Short mmCIF file of C-alpha atoms in Angstrom, two decimals:
data_model
loop_
_atom_site.label_atom_id
_atom_site.label_comp_id
_atom_site.label_asym_id
_atom_site.label_seq_id
_atom_site.Cartn_x
_atom_site.Cartn_y
_atom_site.Cartn_z
CA MET A 1 -0.08 -0.05 0.09
CA THR A 2 1.56 3.14 -1.16
CA ASP A 3 1.38 6.56 0.82
CA GLN A 4 -0.88 9.18 -0.51
CA PRO A 5 1.15 12.18 -1.51
CA ASN A 6 -1.74 14.69 -0.96
CA GLN A 7 -1.86 13.59 2.83
CA PRO A 8 0.12 15.76 5.58
CA ASN A 9 2.96 14.22 7.72
CA ARG A 10 1.04 13.68 10.92
CA GLN A 11 4.47 12.83 12.85
CA ASN A 12 5.32 16.63 12.86
CA GLN A 13 2.06 17.97 14.01
CA PRO A 14 1.70 19.43 17.31
CA TYR A 15 -0.23 17.23 20.17
CA ASP A 16 -3.63 18.24 20.64
CA PRO A 17 -4.42 17.23 24.41
CA TYR A 18 -8.33 17.56 24.08
CA GLY A 19 -8.35 14.81 21.48
CA GLN A 20 -9.47 17.12 18.58
CA GLN A 21 -8.06 16.61 15.19
CA PRO A 22 -4.44 17.40 14.47
CA GLN A 23 -3.78 21.09 13.53
CA ALA A 24 -2.13 22.21 10.54
CA TRP A 25 1.21 23.77 10.58
CA PRO A 26 1.16 27.32 9.17
CA GLY A 27 1.81 27.26 5.67
CA GLN A 28 -0.03 24.19 5.36
CA GLY A 29 -3.22 24.07 3.52
CA TYR A 30 -5.76 21.71 4.25
CA GLN A 31 -5.50 20.35 0.92
CA GLY A 32 -1.99 18.95 1.92
CA TYR A 33 0.28 21.49 0.38
CA GLU A 34 3.13 22.58 2.55
CA ASP A 35 5.42 25.53 2.65
CA PRO A 36 8.78 24.26 3.95
CA HIS A 37 9.88 27.90 5.00
CA ALA A 38 6.77 28.62 7.24
CA ALA A 39 7.02 25.26 8.88
CA GLN A 40 10.56 25.85 9.73
CA GLN A 41 10.06 29.16 11.30
CA TYR A 42 7.21 28.18 13.35
CA THR A 43 9.24 25.35 14.68
CA GLN A 44 12.06 27.67 15.78
CA GLN A 45 9.63 30.03 17.57
CA TRP A 46 7.91 27.29 19.25
CA GLN A 47 11.16 26.03 20.72
CA GLY A 48 12.13 29.54 21.80
CA GLN A 49 8.81 30.02 23.63
CA THR A 50 9.18 26.49 25.49
CA TRP A 51 12.51 27.12 26.51
CA GLU A 52 11.55 30.73 27.95
CA THR A 53 8.67 28.84 29.71
CA GLN A 54 10.78 26.50 31.47
CA ASN A 55 13.40 28.62 32.50
CA HIS A 56 11.53 31.84 33.41
CA ARG A 57 11.89 31.38 37.06
CA ALA A 58 15.82 30.90 37.18
CA VAL A 59 16.15 33.80 34.48
CA SER A 60 14.10 36.08 37.14
CA ALA A 61 16.04 35.03 39.99
CA GLN A 62 19.28 36.20 38.29
CA ALA A 63 20.42 39.72 37.56
CA PRO A 64 19.80 39.84 33.79
CA ASP A 65 22.44 41.02 31.19
CA PRO A 66 21.36 44.15 29.36
CA GLU A 67 22.15 42.72 26.00
CA THR A 68 20.97 39.24 26.53
CA ALA A 69 17.91 39.38 28.91
CA ILE A 70 15.10 39.72 26.33
CA LEU A 71 14.47 36.30 24.74
CA THR A 72 13.13 36.62 20.95
CA PRO A 73 12.09 33.69 18.85
CA GLN A 74 14.53 34.32 16.39
CA SER A 75 17.63 34.00 18.52
CA PRO A 76 17.10 31.69 21.47
CA ARG A 77 19.58 31.09 24.09
CA PRO A 78 21.37 28.09 24.75
CA HIS A 79 20.41 25.84 27.39
CA GLN A 80 21.90 26.39 30.87
CA GLY A 81 22.44 24.26 33.81
CA PRO A 82 20.50 24.28 36.79
CA ARG A 83 21.36 26.77 39.16
CA THR A 84 23.11 25.50 42.38
CA PRO A 85 21.43 26.62 45.40
CA GLN A 86 23.19 29.45 47.41
CA GLU A 87 25.23 28.05 50.34
CA PRO A 88 23.78 29.72 54.00
CA ALA A 89 26.22 31.90 55.52
CA SER A 90 28.58 30.22 58.07
CA PRO A 91 28.29 31.19 61.83
CA ALA A 92 31.50 33.08 62.04
CA ALA A 93 30.18 35.47 58.94
CA THR A 94 26.94 35.86 60.82
CA ASP A 95 28.46 36.77 63.96
CA ALA A 96 30.71 39.05 62.36
CA ALA A 97 28.00 40.87 60.48
CA ALA A 98 25.99 41.02 63.85
CA THR A 99 28.76 42.25 66.20
CA GLY A 100 30.77 44.65 63.68
CA TYR A 101 34.16 42.58 64.44
CA GLY A 102 36.02 40.63 61.86
CA PRO A 103 35.88 36.58 61.54
CA ALA A 104 38.22 34.93 63.72
CA THR A 105 41.54 33.86 62.42
CA VAL A 106 44.07 30.95 63.15
CA GLY A 107 46.73 33.37 64.07
CA GLY A 108 44.80 34.99 67.05
CA ASN A 109 42.06 37.31 67.70
CA ALA A 110 40.84 39.22 64.90
CA ARG A 111 38.10 41.24 66.88
CA VAL A 112 39.14 44.47 65.44
CA THR A 113 37.50 47.62 67.17
CA ASP A 114 36.59 50.90 65.69
CA ALA A 115 39.46 52.65 67.15
CA GLN A 116 42.02 49.96 65.76
CA ARG A 117 40.38 50.37 62.48
CA ALA A 118 40.48 54.16 62.70
CA ARG A 119 44.26 53.85 63.33
CA ALA A 120 45.03 51.43 60.56
CA GLU A 121 43.30 53.86 58.30
CA GLY A 122 45.16 56.76 59.39
CA ARG A 123 42.24 58.34 61.28
CA SER A 124 41.90 59.64 64.70
CA PRO A 125 40.14 57.57 67.27
CA ILE A 126 39.15 60.66 69.25
CA ILE A 127 35.63 61.98 69.34
CA GLU A 128 34.95 64.79 71.67
CA PRO A 129 31.69 64.89 73.91
CA GLY A 130 30.32 67.82 72.40
CA MET A 131 28.18 70.73 73.34
CA GLN A 132 25.44 69.03 75.38
CA PRO A 133 27.83 67.05 77.68
CA ALA A 134 29.88 70.59 78.03
CA ALA A 135 26.53 72.08 79.12
CA LEU A 136 25.89 69.53 81.69
CA THR A 137 29.71 70.06 83.02
CA ALA A 138 29.04 73.75 83.13
CA LEU A 139 25.71 73.22 85.20
CA LEU A 140 27.36 71.01 87.63
CA GLY A 141 30.35 73.45 87.79
CA LEU A 142 28.00 76.14 88.64
CA LEU A 143 26.29 74.09 91.27
CA LEU A 144 29.46 73.36 92.84
CA ALA A 145 30.51 77.01 92.84
CA GLY A 146 27.13 78.19 94.46
CA ALA A 147 27.03 75.31 96.71
CA ALA A 148 30.58 75.97 97.98
CA ALA A 149 29.47 79.57 98.72
CA VAL A 150 26.39 78.58 100.94
CA GLY A 151 28.28 76.19 103.04
CA THR A 152 30.14 72.70 103.47
CA TYR A 153 26.93 70.40 103.79
CA ALA A 154 25.43 72.08 100.75
CA LEU A 155 28.53 71.51 98.82
CA LEU A 156 27.99 67.87 99.50
CA VAL A 157 25.03 67.25 97.19
CA PRO A 158 26.50 68.30 93.88
CA LEU A 159 29.71 66.65 95.01
CA VAL A 160 28.18 63.27 95.46
CA ILE A 161 26.53 63.41 92.10
CA LEU A 162 29.85 64.35 90.48
CA GLN A 163 31.66 61.26 92.25
CA ALA A 164 28.82 58.88 91.20
CA VAL A 165 29.03 60.11 87.66
CA THR A 166 32.86 59.74 87.65
CA ALA A 167 33.00 56.09 89.03
CA ALA A 168 30.09 54.90 86.52
CA GLY A 169 31.74 56.85 83.48
CA TRP A 170 35.27 55.50 83.93
CA PHE A 171 34.23 51.74 83.88
CA ARG A 172 32.27 52.40 80.72
CA LEU A 173 34.95 54.40 79.20
CA ASN A 174 37.19 51.27 79.71
CA GLY A 175 34.71 49.10 77.68
CA MET A 176 33.37 47.63 81.17
CA TRP A 177 29.81 47.30 81.50
CA PRO A 178 27.84 46.23 83.33
CA ALA A 179 30.24 46.31 86.12
CA ARG A 180 28.04 47.18 89.02
CA GLN A 181 30.39 45.95 91.70
CA GLY A 182 33.40 48.26 90.49
CA ILE A 183 31.07 51.19 90.33
CA ALA A 184 29.84 50.52 93.76
CA LEU A 185 33.05 49.85 95.27
CA GLY A 186 34.36 53.46 93.75
CA PHE A 187 31.40 55.06 94.94
CA ALA A 188 31.71 53.87 98.23
CA GLY A 189 35.32 54.93 98.55
CA ALA A 190 34.02 58.26 97.60
CA LEU A 191 31.47 58.46 100.36
CA ALA A 192 34.04 57.20 102.93
CA ALA A 193 36.60 59.78 101.97
CA ASP A 194 33.67 62.54 102.15
CA ALA A 195 33.04 61.29 105.70
CA ALA A 196 36.64 61.02 106.56
CA LEU A 197 37.17 64.63 105.48
CA LEU A 198 34.33 65.93 107.50
CA VAL A 199 35.20 64.02 110.63
CA SER A 200 38.94 65.31 110.28
CA GLY A 201 38.18 68.74 109.74
CA ARG A 202 38.58 68.69 106.12
CA SER A 203 42.27 67.35 106.16
CA PRO A 204 43.61 66.18 102.74
CA SER A 205 45.29 63.05 104.55
CA ALA A 206 41.93 61.76 104.69
CA ILE A 207 41.74 61.48 100.87
CA LEU A 208 45.22 59.82 100.65
CA GLY A 209 44.50 57.18 103.50
CA THR A 210 41.06 56.51 101.76
CA ILE A 211 42.84 55.85 98.39
CA GLY A 212 45.28 53.56 100.09
CA VAL A 213 42.56 51.43 101.70
CA TRP A 214 40.37 51.14 98.89
CA VAL A 215 43.42 50.04 96.44
CA LEU A 216 44.10 47.17 98.84
CA LEU A 217 40.26 46.32 99.04
CA ALA A 218 40.26 46.43 95.24
CA LEU A 219 43.23 43.93 95.24
CA VAL A 220 41.94 41.60 97.64
CA LEU A 221 38.43 41.29 95.74
CA GLN A 222 40.17 40.94 92.42
CA LEU A 223 42.18 38.02 94.13
CA ARG A 224 38.99 36.30 94.84
CA SER A 225 37.82 36.31 91.70
CA HIS A 226 37.43 33.23 89.35
CA ALA A 227 37.95 35.23 86.09
CA ASP A 228 40.96 34.92 83.73
CA PRO A 229 44.08 36.37 84.84
CA ASP A 230 43.77 39.03 82.18
CA GLU A 231 40.35 39.88 82.96
CA ARG A 232 41.13 40.31 86.50
CA MET A 233 43.97 42.62 86.07
CA TYR A 234 41.97 44.74 83.63
CA GLY A 235 39.13 44.84 86.47
CA LEU A 236 41.76 45.77 89.12
CA MET A 237 43.10 48.59 87.14
CA ALA A 238 39.77 49.79 86.40
CA THR A 239 38.70 49.68 89.83
CA VAL A 240 41.54 51.24 91.53
CA ALA A 241 41.41 54.16 88.81
CA ALA A 242 37.56 54.81 89.13
CA SER A 243 37.89 54.85 93.07
CA ALA A 244 40.83 56.86 92.93
CA LEU A 245 39.25 59.56 90.60
CA ALA A 246 35.77 59.72 92.60
CA ILE A 247 37.98 60.00 96.06
CA VAL A 248 40.27 62.82 94.52
CA ALA A 249 36.85 64.55 93.48
CA GLY A 250 36.49 65.24 97.10
CA GLY A 251 39.10 67.69 96.83
CA TYR A 252 36.63 70.42 96.47
CA LEU A 253 35.27 69.60 100.00
CA ALA A 254 38.77 69.97 101.35
CA ALA A 255 39.58 73.08 99.42
CA ALA A 256 38.58 76.80 100.55
CA ALA A 257 35.21 77.96 99.62
CA ASP A 258 36.50 80.71 97.44
CA ALA A 259 38.87 78.56 95.70
CA VAL A 260 36.15 76.26 95.02
CA THR A 261 33.97 78.88 93.68
CA VAL A 262 36.73 80.33 91.36
CA GLY A 263 37.78 77.04 90.26
CA ALA A 264 34.43 75.54 89.34
CA VAL A 265 33.35 78.60 87.49
CA ALA A 266 36.60 78.50 85.42
CA VAL A 267 36.37 74.76 84.44
CA ALA A 268 32.66 75.52 83.46
CA VAL A 269 33.84 78.29 81.10
CA ALA A 270 36.74 76.40 79.73
CA VAL A 271 34.61 73.12 78.82
CA LEU A 272 32.11 75.31 76.93
CA ALA A 273 34.87 77.05 75.14
CA ARG A 274 36.54 73.79 74.19
CA ALA A 275 33.01 72.75 72.68
CA LEU A 276 33.12 75.27 70.18
CA PRO A 277 33.57 74.44 66.42
CA LEU A 278 37.27 75.48 66.34
CA PRO A 279 40.53 73.79 65.26
CA THR A 280 42.03 71.97 68.31
CA PRO A 281 44.91 74.27 68.80
CA VAL A 282 42.76 77.47 68.74
CA SER A 283 40.21 75.85 70.96
CA VAL A 284 42.83 74.77 73.66
CA VAL A 285 44.14 78.63 73.60
CA VAL A 286 40.58 79.94 73.88
CA SER A 287 39.54 77.75 76.59
CA LEU A 288 42.62 78.66 78.72
CA LEU A 289 42.17 82.26 78.17
CA ALA A 290 38.50 82.08 78.68
CA ALA A 291 39.07 80.10 82.15
CA ALA A 292 41.70 82.93 83.09
CA GLY A 293 39.36 85.64 82.29
CA ALA A 294 36.41 83.90 84.44
CA GLY A 295 39.13 83.44 87.23
CA ILE A 296 39.58 86.93 87.44
CA ALA A 297 36.08 87.72 87.25
CA MET A 298 35.19 85.71 90.23
CA GLY A 299 38.40 86.51 91.98
CA SER A 300 37.04 89.89 92.24
CA VAL A 301 34.00 88.77 93.78
CA THR A 302 36.09 86.62 96.40
CA ASP A 303 39.12 87.29 98.47
CA LEU A 304 41.41 85.78 95.66
CA GLY A 305 41.55 88.90 93.54
CA THR A 306 43.52 88.83 90.42
CA SER A 307 45.40 85.79 91.40
CA GLY A 308 42.00 83.97 90.55
CA ALA A 309 43.32 84.02 87.01
CA LEU A 310 46.19 81.73 87.89
CA LEU A 311 43.78 79.55 89.72
CA GLY A 312 41.32 79.39 86.92
CA ALA A 313 44.10 78.87 84.24
CA GLY A 314 45.58 75.76 86.27
CA ALA A 315 41.84 74.38 86.82
CA ALA A 316 41.37 74.73 83.18
CA VAL A 317 44.44 72.67 82.21
CA CYS A 318 43.46 69.92 84.52
CA ALA A 319 39.59 69.94 82.98
CA LEU A 320 41.07 69.81 79.51
CA ILE A 321 43.20 66.76 80.51
CA GLY A 322 40.06 65.21 81.50
CA HIS A 323 38.26 66.10 78.68
CA ARG A 324 40.77 64.55 76.35
CA VAL A 325 40.56 61.33 78.34
CA ALA A 326 36.78 61.29 77.98
CA SER A 327 37.17 61.56 74.03
CA TYR A 328 39.64 58.93 73.74
CA ASP A 329 38.86 55.28 71.78
CA TYR A 330 35.51 56.24 69.98
CA PRO A 331 33.76 56.48 73.09
CA SER A 332 29.90 55.97 73.40
CA ARG A 333 26.97 58.42 73.97
CA PHE A 334 26.72 57.04 77.49
CA VAL A 335 30.39 57.66 78.02
CA HIS A 336 29.85 61.12 76.86
CA PHE A 337 27.17 62.04 79.10
CA THR A 338 29.11 60.25 82.10
CA ALA A 339 33.05 60.54 81.74
CA GLY A 340 32.55 63.37 79.53
CA VAL A 341 30.51 65.33 82.07
CA ALA A 342 32.46 64.41 84.99
CA LEU A 343 36.05 63.80 84.23
CA PRO A 344 36.84 67.63 83.61
CA LEU A 345 35.56 68.40 87.20
CA ALA A 346 37.29 65.48 88.91
CA ALA A 347 40.68 66.30 87.03
CA ALA A 348 40.44 69.78 88.36
CA ALA A 349 39.68 68.94 91.94
CA PRO A 350 43.64 68.59 93.25
CA ALA A 351 44.53 71.86 91.30
CA VAL A 352 41.84 73.76 92.99
CA TYR A 353 42.79 72.52 96.45
CA VAL A 354 46.70 73.16 95.98
CA LEU A 355 46.38 76.53 94.17
CA GLY A 356 43.69 77.62 96.57
CA ARG A 357 46.03 76.95 99.36
CA ALA A 358 49.11 78.36 97.66
CA LEU A 359 47.17 81.66 96.76
CA ALA A 360 45.19 82.44 99.93
#
């Protein structure tokens, strides 16, 4: 039985899933005549559209190339292998992204802080507290000056606040938080020094004796700690320094009332001038000159007279040192509003006592 020449080739016709009669290709007439060029073009179009449908999801997930993102029936893209699923991030990379530190290495600890990164990049790790902490320092200094003019027991109120903020700010400045035991120990040493000053008639030996006792107490407590030796050493140094600073701030209680008034006002003016948006050398000079001027102004009100300029300048130098310490190593906002507020006044207390006794 011979093939009918007028019958179309049904093997090349698309499959009809609904059981209908086979459809004719484009270019094929129902009389059996076939256009080979039209059939070949339709085959290419159908293959390109099928490939595009099967790989639509994979193409959408990738960033398309501007030149090859558009699929056309005339230029179908070659078949690509299945995409491999993206590997989940390692725990070290996740931890590094969460903490901001670099991943651990075999050679040692790679926890690079912001200050270390700044040094490596040639930038300064110093961030000054700014105007708001300077305003709080000035407010606390004015409270000290006014309370000193009222009396000894009135001076205790702002002094105790200064000592508490000093102890808390120093621990946070050293990256130790929470450190409730160390802060409580430093503040307790400050209170003990205040009590010893009142009992001894405001003798400065009470300050030195309290510092010695508290250093020994901090050493005993750290020896009983079960932490690592390095951590115990860090804790010991931070506790001793915080206690010493809080106790030394009691020098305002031992100094003469006029010296406290002049020195506290000079520190307030110096810190405000230091917070002005000026270059650092110019800001330091302006701060010292402003403190000397404030010392002269307050000296004319008290018995110090023009010697108040020297007392104000000396207190300002110590205050700027405390201000610089509070700006070190990319401190946080909490550090700025604790150590940045208290350290200028606490550091100026010895100068107020010594210069007040020398100039009286």
